[in-house]
């Protein structure tokens, strides 16, 4: 287990370094002169030169990159080119919206997808099983923003149960209000992700139904459904865990779109705004935070998968 | 397995046929809409804002009196062009990386594999945002982002397949008789990887449609002078409380099209997988 964790950790660090280098160098090489961008078309040559020295842009690119990396290790991602405020402190604050949103969406997705996926498999080729598969196939194709609009129209406009948009300005000071604001956005992502998890759970369960251990249990007098639930479910859950890493990326992309739709002050909405005003140091930090999150969550999923799946253990462990 | 047999297999699957029919319809709509739409999709008329669906305005009108049907119809062009170009680019990136990751010297092969694993963690939408922050948003950026983002997925799937085919006896025989790497790739490996690849291509197109809609919704995709389903969703969002019916059209268009490409991908997978076919043949024989 120790060697496994170590090798995964090395891969995670390589992943983070490559990701940060790709983000940094793509931005710098494609931009040309950042100082000129900040000074604008009206900027004089002297102003541009002053900005360049002030931000350290006159140093070679690799030095600037290493400087950014070193800052990152101290939790400092630089300052905004537009407002001059600290990128890391803003990121941390926006994460208090994005992380709970992603977490709630994941929980909803799992609660919807796993039980209904098992039902769809056990009732395969019966009306209810077919209906579940068809609905899941269709829901997986729904664009998140449209799904969100439908939920707004039903739960906020028609039934007036939840707020249409926005987030309490004092954040988690009143947890109830914050949760209410996050519920519809989390349902939007959660239902769509749940449809994907349902399809995956269904095919894993169908696979389990064919396994010898289910057949043996059925031969000993269990119903097939019971046999799958007692013997097949652990295997099904393990294969669901193994695809969760990939699903994390989908979850965060969903968050970028849904934060915009529901006007939630999260990392995604901040990214969308900063891309518009070309605040490159902030964009750089936000993209690194989001891709880093995907990589770190993937790493955690791998460790969990390894810890709970006895088949992956080395002999003698 | 010949091409003929998978086309036949595909035609035996109702979902595959329906999906292919929808995609053909979309391409026809894209061609027709470039010469004719019932109304000018960008023509505003404040006096006929928010009309309910009628024969004159099949899907009604929006808040500035644009005919929603004409706009949704014209936007098929954007969808078809983005899906086609993103599909081509993703294929080139995917096959290129897969070849680099399977047919080259060991160290190139292994570092390509690591690079593919890292790039997969970059969601397509974030690649598009990275490029948009410098180049500004455009359909070109969307196509490039999907090309890279989904190309990596194609690379991961095709790499395994190329390695498997590369170890077969006929490829070893071809190599032994002096056929070069490019010859082996073009004549022996690509034709055998094609079934897996066609499925991925269909899924890449589904992804490109969702990405285009999402990015155009955010304002980083189609420009204001280009009709796009995602842009229309954004235009209609403000009025969702008063006119919730109007968002049905662009949303349903996106969903049906993404569904069609997903179903086509699934049907192609079933039609090209000989193991599934064998299983079905036995179950039919028993029945």
XYZ file of C-alpha atoms in Angstrom:
604
model
C 0.000 0.000 0.000
C 2.828 2.388 0.926
C 4.548 1.889 -2.451
C 1.239 2.388 -4.232
C 0.524 5.650 -2.394
C 4.051 6.864 -3.097
C 3.862 6.112 -6.836
C 0.449 7.775 -7.088
C 1.778 10.781 -5.176
C 4.701 11.122 -7.602
C 2.260 11.000 -10.528
C 0.075 13.626 -8.837
C 3.051 15.966 -8.387
C 4.138 15.427 -12.017
C 0.557 16.096 -13.076
C 0.363 19.348 -11.106
C 3.737 20.551 -12.443
C 2.853 19.725 -16.071
C -0.605 21.297 -15.685
C 0.839 24.489 -14.174
C 3.516 24.687 -16.902
C 0.934 24.203 -19.669
C -1.297 26.922 -18.222
C 1.571 29.338 -17.584
C 3.387 28.959 -20.903
C 0.238 28.860 -23.059
C -0.911 32.126 -21.496
C 2.493 33.829 -21.773
C 3.424 32.629 -25.252
C 0.037 33.413 -26.784
C -0.312 36.806 -25.082
C 2.861 38.371 -26.379
C 3.389 41.336 -24.077
C 1.420 41.244 -20.822
C 2.651 44.725 -19.882
C 1.302 46.133 -23.144
C -2.052 44.455 -22.416
C -2.202 46.075 -18.961
C -1.107 49.511 -20.192
C -3.727 49.343 -22.935
C -3.550 50.979 -26.353
C -3.010 54.422 -24.757
C 0.075 53.336 -22.768
C 3.379 55.020 -23.565
C 6.596 53.052 -23.987
C 7.818 54.335 -20.607
C 4.631 53.161 -18.846
C 4.892 49.742 -20.456
C 8.537 49.457 -19.355
C 7.609 50.526 -15.793
C 4.866 47.893 -15.584
C 7.248 45.303 -16.949
C 9.835 45.978 -14.238
C 7.209 46.255 -11.511
C 5.723 42.825 -12.320
C 9.097 41.237 -13.032
C 8.129 40.585 -16.645
C 11.595 41.601 -17.838
C 13.036 38.384 -16.446
C 13.297 35.218 -18.572
C 10.051 33.193 -18.799
C 11.342 30.064 -16.976
C 12.443 32.272 -14.055
C 8.989 33.855 -13.921
C 7.416 30.386 -13.985
C 9.597 29.104 -11.138
C 8.806 32.265 -9.200
C 5.074 31.586 -9.653
C 5.583 27.958 -8.528
C 7.585 29.059 -5.487
C 4.867 31.555 -4.576
C 2.274 28.815 -4.944
C 4.057 26.682 -2.357
C 3.596 29.557 0.108
C -0.050 29.889 -0.896
C 0.620 33.042 -2.936
C -0.676 33.001 -6.514
C 0.191 36.624 -7.269
C -2.034 39.686 -7.507
C -4.844 40.572 -9.876
C -3.743 42.670 -12.871
C -7.008 44.585 -12.766
C -7.796 45.165 -9.079
C -4.407 44.513 -7.465
C -5.939 42.206 -4.839
C -4.492 38.826 -3.825
C -5.501 35.953 -6.111
C -5.208 33.223 -3.465
C -7.404 34.959 -0.873
C -10.143 35.492 -3.480
C -9.842 31.901 -4.644
C -10.184 30.582 -1.093
C -13.272 32.674 -0.567
C -14.897 31.542 -3.859
C -14.090 27.911 -3.048
C -16.467 28.164 -0.055
C -19.210 28.253 -2.715
C -17.795 25.946 -5.405
C -16.655 23.085 -3.149
C -19.984 22.692 -1.279
C -21.769 22.951 -4.654
C -19.613 20.183 -6.147
C -19.958 18.064 -2.991
C -23.752 18.400 -2.868
C -23.990 17.613 -6.593
C -21.893 14.482 -6.139
C -24.017 13.272 -3.214
C -27.225 13.870 -5.198
C -25.725 12.128 -8.254
C -24.757 9.058 -6.208
C -28.088 8.924 -4.343
C -29.981 9.086 -7.646
C -27.675 7.011 -9.821
C -26.709 3.978 -7.750
C -30.106 2.745 -6.441
C -31.916 3.471 -9.714
C -29.074 1.899 -11.703
C -29.423 -1.329 -9.711
C -33.214 -1.243 -10.217
C -32.775 -0.663 -13.974
C -30.515 -3.729 -14.174
C -32.615 -6.032 -12.009
C -35.757 -4.994 -13.931
C -33.948 -5.183 -17.270
C -36.313 -5.870 -20.196
C -39.339 -5.042 -18.063
C -41.235 -1.775 -18.620
C -39.823 -0.020 -15.513
C -36.248 -1.054 -16.322
C -36.506 0.104 -19.921
C -38.143 3.385 -18.844
C -35.283 4.081 -16.410
C -32.652 3.444 -19.095
C -34.405 5.626 -21.646
C -34.861 8.510 -19.187
C -31.226 8.241 -18.078
C -29.984 8.218 -21.685
C -32.018 11.366 -22.406
C -31.035 13.182 -19.172
C -27.350 12.537 -19.839
C -27.738 14.573 -23.060
C -29.336 17.618 -21.376
C -27.094 20.721 -21.355
C -26.637 21.841 -17.727
C -27.853 25.392 -18.312
C -31.107 24.237 -19.895
C -31.684 21.687 -17.138
C -31.153 24.480 -14.616
C -33.624 26.752 -16.403
C -36.297 24.045 -16.285
C -35.690 23.549 -12.544
C -35.926 27.337 -12.013
C -39.189 27.479 -13.975
C -40.688 24.632 -11.907
C -39.297 25.026 -8.371
C -38.641 28.769 -8.178
C -41.183 30.391 -10.511
C -44.185 28.047 -10.464
C -43.909 26.452 -7.000
C -41.979 29.339 -5.338
C -40.116 26.845 -3.129
C -36.536 28.015 -3.689
C -34.774 31.218 -4.756
C -34.290 31.639 -8.552
C -30.771 33.051 -8.368
C -28.165 34.512 -6.075
C -26.383 33.674 -2.862
C -26.507 35.297 0.609
C -23.903 38.075 0.787
C -22.758 36.900 4.230
C -22.108 33.404 2.836
C -22.256 30.585 5.397
C -23.124 32.926 8.309
C -26.651 31.554 7.931
C -26.104 27.988 6.753
C -29.798 27.434 5.998
C -29.950 30.283 3.485
C -26.675 29.275 1.824
C -27.894 25.679 1.478
C -31.210 26.823 0.010
C -29.348 28.888 -2.604
C -27.153 25.937 -3.521
C -29.946 23.355 -3.690
C -31.292 24.041 -7.204
C -27.798 24.412 -8.763
C -26.685 21.183 -7.046
C -29.832 19.392 -8.248
C -29.109 20.559 -11.806
C -25.617 19.046 -11.842
C -26.577 16.128 -9.585
C -29.468 14.893 -11.730
C -27.432 15.019 -14.958
C -24.440 13.325 -13.273
C -26.855 10.900 -11.615
C -28.083 9.858 -15.057
C -24.497 9.083 -16.093
C -23.859 7.156 -12.841
C -27.180 5.309 -13.319
C -26.107 4.104 -16.760
C -22.769 2.990 -15.426
C -24.259 1.244 -12.372
C -26.790 -0.497 -14.609
C -24.169 -2.009 -16.887
C -21.947 -3.010 -13.919
C -24.941 -4.700 -12.253
C -25.910 -6.460 -15.480
C -22.343 -7.760 -15.581
C -22.647 -8.971 -11.968
C -25.913 -10.792 -12.793
C -23.927 -12.975 -15.203
C -21.285 -13.858 -12.618
C -20.952 -17.373 -11.256
C -21.329 -16.282 -7.619
C -24.771 -14.819 -8.328
C -25.763 -17.968 -10.173
C -24.532 -20.136 -7.297
C -26.414 -18.061 -4.727
C -29.538 -18.305 -6.890
C -29.063 -22.062 -7.114
C -28.924 -22.204 -3.306
C -32.375 -20.658 -3.168
C -31.858 -16.886 -3.148
C -33.808 -14.814 -5.637
C -31.594 -13.286 -8.331
C -32.329 -9.782 -7.029
C -31.318 -10.744 -3.499
C -28.206 -12.479 -4.760
C -27.129 -9.368 -6.651
C -27.841 -7.114 -3.677
C -25.885 -9.243 -1.179
C -23.020 -10.504 -3.339
C -22.939 -8.280 -6.433
C -23.387 -4.822 -4.888
C -19.875 -4.529 -3.391
C -18.398 -5.224 -6.842
C -20.778 -2.796 -8.511
C -19.881 -0.066 -6.005
C -16.174 -0.644 -6.627
C -16.554 -0.134 -10.356
C -18.602 3.018 -9.718
C -15.772 4.336 -7.507
C -13.279 3.680 -10.307
C -15.109 6.016 -12.723
C -15.753 8.751 -10.153
C -12.352 10.320 -10.876
C -13.409 11.083 -14.447
C -16.778 12.312 -13.209
C -15.085 14.937 -11.004
C -14.015 16.844 -14.117
C -17.586 16.831 -15.433
C -18.802 18.012 -12.031
C -16.492 21.046 -11.976
C -17.320 21.999 -15.566
C -20.977 21.759 -14.610
C -20.193 24.100 -11.725
C -18.678 26.727 -14.072
C -21.862 26.807 -16.195
C -24.348 26.486 -13.367
C -22.697 29.193 -11.234
C -23.237 31.568 -14.148
C -26.890 30.548 -14.549
C -27.683 30.857 -10.831
C -25.425 33.921 -10.258
C -23.426 32.092 -7.568
C -20.168 33.818 -6.521
C -17.946 30.750 -7.040
C -14.632 30.031 -8.772
C -16.366 29.277 -12.102
C -18.227 32.580 -12.242
C -15.083 34.459 -11.238
C -13.181 32.670 -14.031
C -15.820 33.608 -16.610
C -15.618 37.275 -15.550
C -11.798 37.360 -15.443
C -11.488 35.808 -18.917
C -13.671 38.685 -20.139
C -11.377 41.387 -18.717
C -8.197 39.382 -19.483
C -6.996 39.384 -15.888
C -4.281 36.871 -16.754
C -2.763 36.281 -13.302
C -6.207 35.533 -11.915
C -7.179 33.304 -14.866
C -3.881 31.477 -14.384
C -4.621 30.875 -10.686
C -8.255 29.883 -11.247
C -7.436 27.403 -14.006
C -4.709 25.879 -11.860
C -7.086 25.633 -8.886
C -9.765 23.885 -10.973
C -7.449 21.458 -12.826
C -5.519 20.874 -9.595
C -8.814 19.982 -7.911
C -9.598 17.465 -10.676
C -6.134 15.883 -10.280
C -6.277 15.804 -6.460
C -9.811 14.356 -6.402
C -8.717 11.746 -8.961
C -5.795 10.875 -6.675
C -8.107 10.509 -3.653
C -10.523 8.342 -5.665
C -7.600 6.100 -6.715
C -6.496 5.684 -3.085
C -10.029 4.932 -1.907
C -10.515 2.443 -4.729
C -7.270 0.717 -3.844
C -8.065 0.689 -0.111
C -11.522 -0.829 -0.479
C -10.893 -3.261 -3.346
C -9.240 -6.409 -1.993
C -8.446 -7.608 -5.538
C -5.967 -4.762 -6.030
C -3.908 -5.632 -2.953
C -0.448 -7.086 -3.338
C 0.121 -10.587 -1.975
C 1.093 -10.521 1.702
C -0.547 -7.155 2.373
C -15.056 -7.457 -40.640
C -15.953 -5.271 -43.603
C -17.599 -1.863 -43.621
C -20.619 -3.365 -45.312
C -21.389 -5.622 -42.384
C -21.365 -2.878 -39.774
C -23.615 -0.665 -41.847
C -26.043 -3.600 -42.013
C -25.751 -4.271 -38.286
C -26.409 -0.582 -37.606
C -29.574 -0.596 -39.705
C -30.958 -3.413 -37.556
C -30.932 -1.170 -34.467
C -33.954 1.172 -34.218
C -32.178 3.636 -31.895
C -29.218 3.776 -34.284
C -31.499 4.358 -37.273
C -33.440 7.108 -35.476
C -30.190 8.776 -34.404
C -28.712 8.617 -37.914
C -31.971 9.997 -39.355
C -31.908 12.972 -36.934
C -28.301 13.744 -37.875
C -29.105 13.563 -41.616
C -32.076 15.881 -40.997
C -29.763 18.295 -39.170
C -27.291 18.384 -42.051
C -30.151 18.986 -44.516
C -31.459 21.787 -42.259
C -27.989 23.330 -42.148
C -27.775 23.357 -45.949
C -31.331 24.617 -46.479
C -31.022 27.327 -43.795
C -28.017 28.832 -45.563
C -30.244 29.724 -48.534
C -33.688 29.976 -46.957
C -35.316 30.530 -43.539
C -39.018 31.415 -43.030
C -38.025 34.800 -41.512
C -34.667 36.532 -41.209
C -33.352 34.986 -37.943
C -31.885 38.332 -36.827
C -34.793 40.541 -37.894
C -36.169 42.304 -34.801
C -39.717 43.611 -34.599
C -40.737 45.119 -31.228
C -44.418 45.038 -32.230
C -44.448 41.264 -32.469
C -42.453 40.407 -29.308
C -43.360 37.257 -27.324
C -45.893 35.840 -29.774
C -47.111 32.368 -28.969
C -46.436 29.624 -31.529
C -48.553 29.996 -34.680
C -48.323 28.999 -38.344
C -46.425 32.199 -39.096
C -44.085 31.765 -36.091
C -43.847 28.008 -35.461
C -41.915 28.408 -32.184
C -43.249 31.918 -31.390
C -41.066 35.024 -31.091
C -38.615 36.286 -28.471
C -38.477 39.577 -26.538
C -37.211 41.589 -29.509
C -39.617 39.955 -31.969
C -37.158 37.542 -33.610
C -38.738 34.406 -35.068
C -37.450 31.627 -32.784
C -37.989 28.879 -35.394
C -35.879 30.692 -38.004
C -33.144 31.305 -35.426
C -33.089 27.680 -34.184
C -33.181 26.510 -37.823
C -30.267 28.791 -38.845
C -28.263 27.681 -35.795
C -28.154 24.101 -37.149
C -25.397 25.413 -39.438
C -23.241 26.410 -36.445
C -23.876 23.038 -34.817
C -23.048 21.006 -37.936
C -19.895 23.001 -38.762
C -18.597 22.868 -35.168
C -19.325 19.128 -34.819
C -17.673 18.308 -38.170
C -14.536 20.418 -37.668
C -14.141 19.477 -33.994
C -14.553 15.830 -35.002
C -11.848 16.090 -37.665
C -9.444 17.928 -35.356
C -10.052 15.527 -32.440
C -9.376 12.602 -34.804
C -6.097 14.093 -36.013
C -4.957 14.877 -32.445
C -6.156 11.492 -31.195
C -4.609 9.334 -33.906
C -1.411 11.419 -33.868
C -0.939 11.081 -30.112
C -1.967 7.422 -30.165
C 0.569 6.627 -32.878
C 3.234 8.559 -30.954
C 2.280 6.654 -27.830
C 2.427 3.202 -29.370
C 4.701 2.952 -32.391
C 7.769 4.940 -31.288
C 10.820 4.404 -29.108
C 10.095 3.302 -25.555
C 10.819 6.623 -23.815
C 8.698 8.628 -26.301
C 5.906 6.078 -25.930
C 5.886 6.187 -22.164
C 6.151 9.943 -21.807
C 3.309 10.337 -24.311
C 1.207 7.991 -22.191
C 1.872 10.096 -19.072
C 1.109 13.285 -20.997
C -2.196 11.806 -22.225
C -3.132 10.892 -18.641
C -2.424 14.432 -17.456
C -4.177 16.172 -20.362
C -7.304 14.099 -19.719
C -7.704 15.954 -16.417
C -8.146 19.230 -18.360
C -11.867 19.642 -19.001
C -12.633 20.899 -22.540
C -14.471 23.970 -21.248
C -11.393 25.014 -19.237
C -9.115 24.623 -22.287
C -11.532 26.878 -24.135
C -11.469 29.436 -21.288
C -7.647 29.362 -21.285
C -7.555 30.121 -25.022
C -10.413 32.657 -24.806
C -8.595 34.684 -22.154
C -5.957 35.528 -24.760
C -7.607 35.179 -28.154
C -11.133 36.195 -27.152
C -14.018 33.754 -27.480
C -14.898 32.357 -30.916
C -16.127 29.186 -32.573
C -12.526 28.567 -33.660
C -11.509 28.467 -29.990
C -14.381 26.055 -29.227
C -13.307 23.752 -32.076
C -9.643 23.868 -31.009
C -10.538 23.167 -27.376
C -12.720 20.164 -28.245
C -10.062 18.982 -30.704
C -7.452 18.922 -27.939
C -9.775 17.984 -25.065
C -11.546 15.113 -26.791
C -8.565 14.213 -28.990
C -6.798 13.104 -25.808
C -9.691 10.759 -25.022
C -9.520 9.293 -28.515
C -5.767 8.904 -28.064
C -6.181 6.996 -24.797
C -8.711 4.557 -26.265
C -6.976 4.143 -29.641
C -3.512 3.731 -28.092
C -4.482 0.478 -26.408
C -6.133 -0.699 -29.595
C -3.115 0.204 -31.779
C -0.803 -1.637 -29.384
C -3.039 -4.703 -29.496
C -3.209 -4.708 -33.309
C 0.525 -3.924 -33.513
C 1.299 -7.254 -31.817
C -0.804 -9.388 -34.164
C 0.915 -11.859 -36.498
C -0.040 -10.137 -39.740
C 1.485 -6.840 -38.594
C 4.659 -8.631 -37.467
C 4.729 -10.412 -40.847
C 4.324 -7.116 -42.717
C 7.140 -5.553 -40.676
C 9.364 -8.568 -41.257
C 8.817 -8.315 -45.008
C 10.114 -4.743 -44.912
C 6.989 -2.532 -44.799
C 7.837 0.783 -43.061
C 6.096 2.261 -39.998
C 3.899 4.585 -42.069
C 2.891 1.725 -44.364
C 2.034 -0.547 -41.463
C 0.042 2.256 -39.794
C -1.944 3.181 -42.908
C -2.481 -0.234 -44.419
C -2.832 -2.543 -41.433
C -3.314 -0.726 -38.168
C -5.730 2.131 -38.927
C -8.283 -0.054 -40.764
C -8.368 -2.391 -37.761
C -8.621 0.401 -35.214
C -11.396 2.076 -37.251
C -14.396 0.510 -35.434
C -13.239 1.733 -32.010
C -12.338 5.061 -33.540
C -15.708 5.656 -35.272
C -17.498 5.204 -31.926
C -15.168 7.757 -30.315
C -15.704 10.181 -33.186
C -19.461 10.094 -32.629
C -18.972 10.785 -28.904
C -16.499 13.599 -29.731
C -19.208 15.263 -31.798
C -21.708 14.958 -28.924
C -19.141 16.615 -26.651
C -18.490 19.391 -29.170
C -22.190 20.271 -29.325
C -22.463 20.501 -25.520
C -19.229 22.521 -25.383
C -20.357 24.928 -28.097
C -23.720 25.430 -26.397
C -22.105 25.958 -22.979
C -19.413 28.346 -24.217
C -21.795 30.325 -26.431
C -24.096 30.561 -23.395
C -21.181 32.001 -21.386
C -20.472 34.443 -24.226
C -17.213 32.794 -25.340
C -18.473 30.855 -28.347
C -20.519 32.079 -31.303
C -20.418 35.845 -31.909
C -23.608 37.906 -31.720
C -23.987 37.755 -35.514
C -23.906 33.928 -35.565
C -27.050 31.997 -34.671
C -26.324 29.492 -31.873
C -28.581 27.426 -29.618
C -26.419 28.221 -26.579
C -26.518 31.968 -27.276
C -30.303 31.835 -27.630
C -30.554 30.123 -24.218
C -28.593 33.039 -22.764
C -30.797 35.618 -24.547
C -33.975 33.959 -23.234
C -32.713 33.305 -19.684
C -33.609 36.793 -18.378
C -37.281 36.244 -19.212
C -37.508 32.709 -17.839
C -39.952 33.784 -15.110
C -42.398 35.360 -17.597
C -41.892 33.271 -20.756
C -40.585 29.868 -19.675
C -42.017 28.225 -22.818
C -39.555 29.826 -25.220
C -36.417 28.134 -23.796
C -37.919 24.747 -24.670
C -36.893 25.043 -28.351
C -33.135 25.663 -28.229
C -32.791 23.350 -25.200
C -34.666 20.511 -26.883
C -32.627 21.007 -30.075
C -29.349 20.634 -28.151
C -30.591 17.659 -26.107
C -31.948 15.761 -29.135
C -28.769 16.327 -31.126
C -26.431 15.281 -28.292
C -28.698 12.279 -27.660
C -28.537 11.369 -31.358
C -24.727 11.366 -31.387
C -24.614 9.371 -28.116
C -27.118 6.807 -29.432
C -25.264 6.582 -32.741
C -22.049 5.973 -30.811
C -23.701 3.220 -28.731
C -25.255 1.608 -31.821
C -21.911 1.718 -33.649
C -20.214 0.138 -30.632
C -22.737 -2.711 -30.609
C -22.636 -3.072 -34.399
C -18.843 -3.188 -34.571
C -18.203 -5.370 -31.519
C -17.981 -8.944 -32.788
C -18.299 -10.360 -29.260
C -21.694 -8.687 -28.763
C -22.755 -9.841 -32.197
C -21.801 -13.418 -31.451
C -23.753 -13.299 -28.189
C -26.812 -11.981 -29.981
C -26.508 -14.609 -32.703
C -26.525 -17.384 -30.081
C -29.474 -15.887 -28.217
C -31.369 -15.625 -31.507
C -30.476 -19.228 -32.340
C -31.827 -20.366 -28.955
C -34.980 -18.310 -29.381
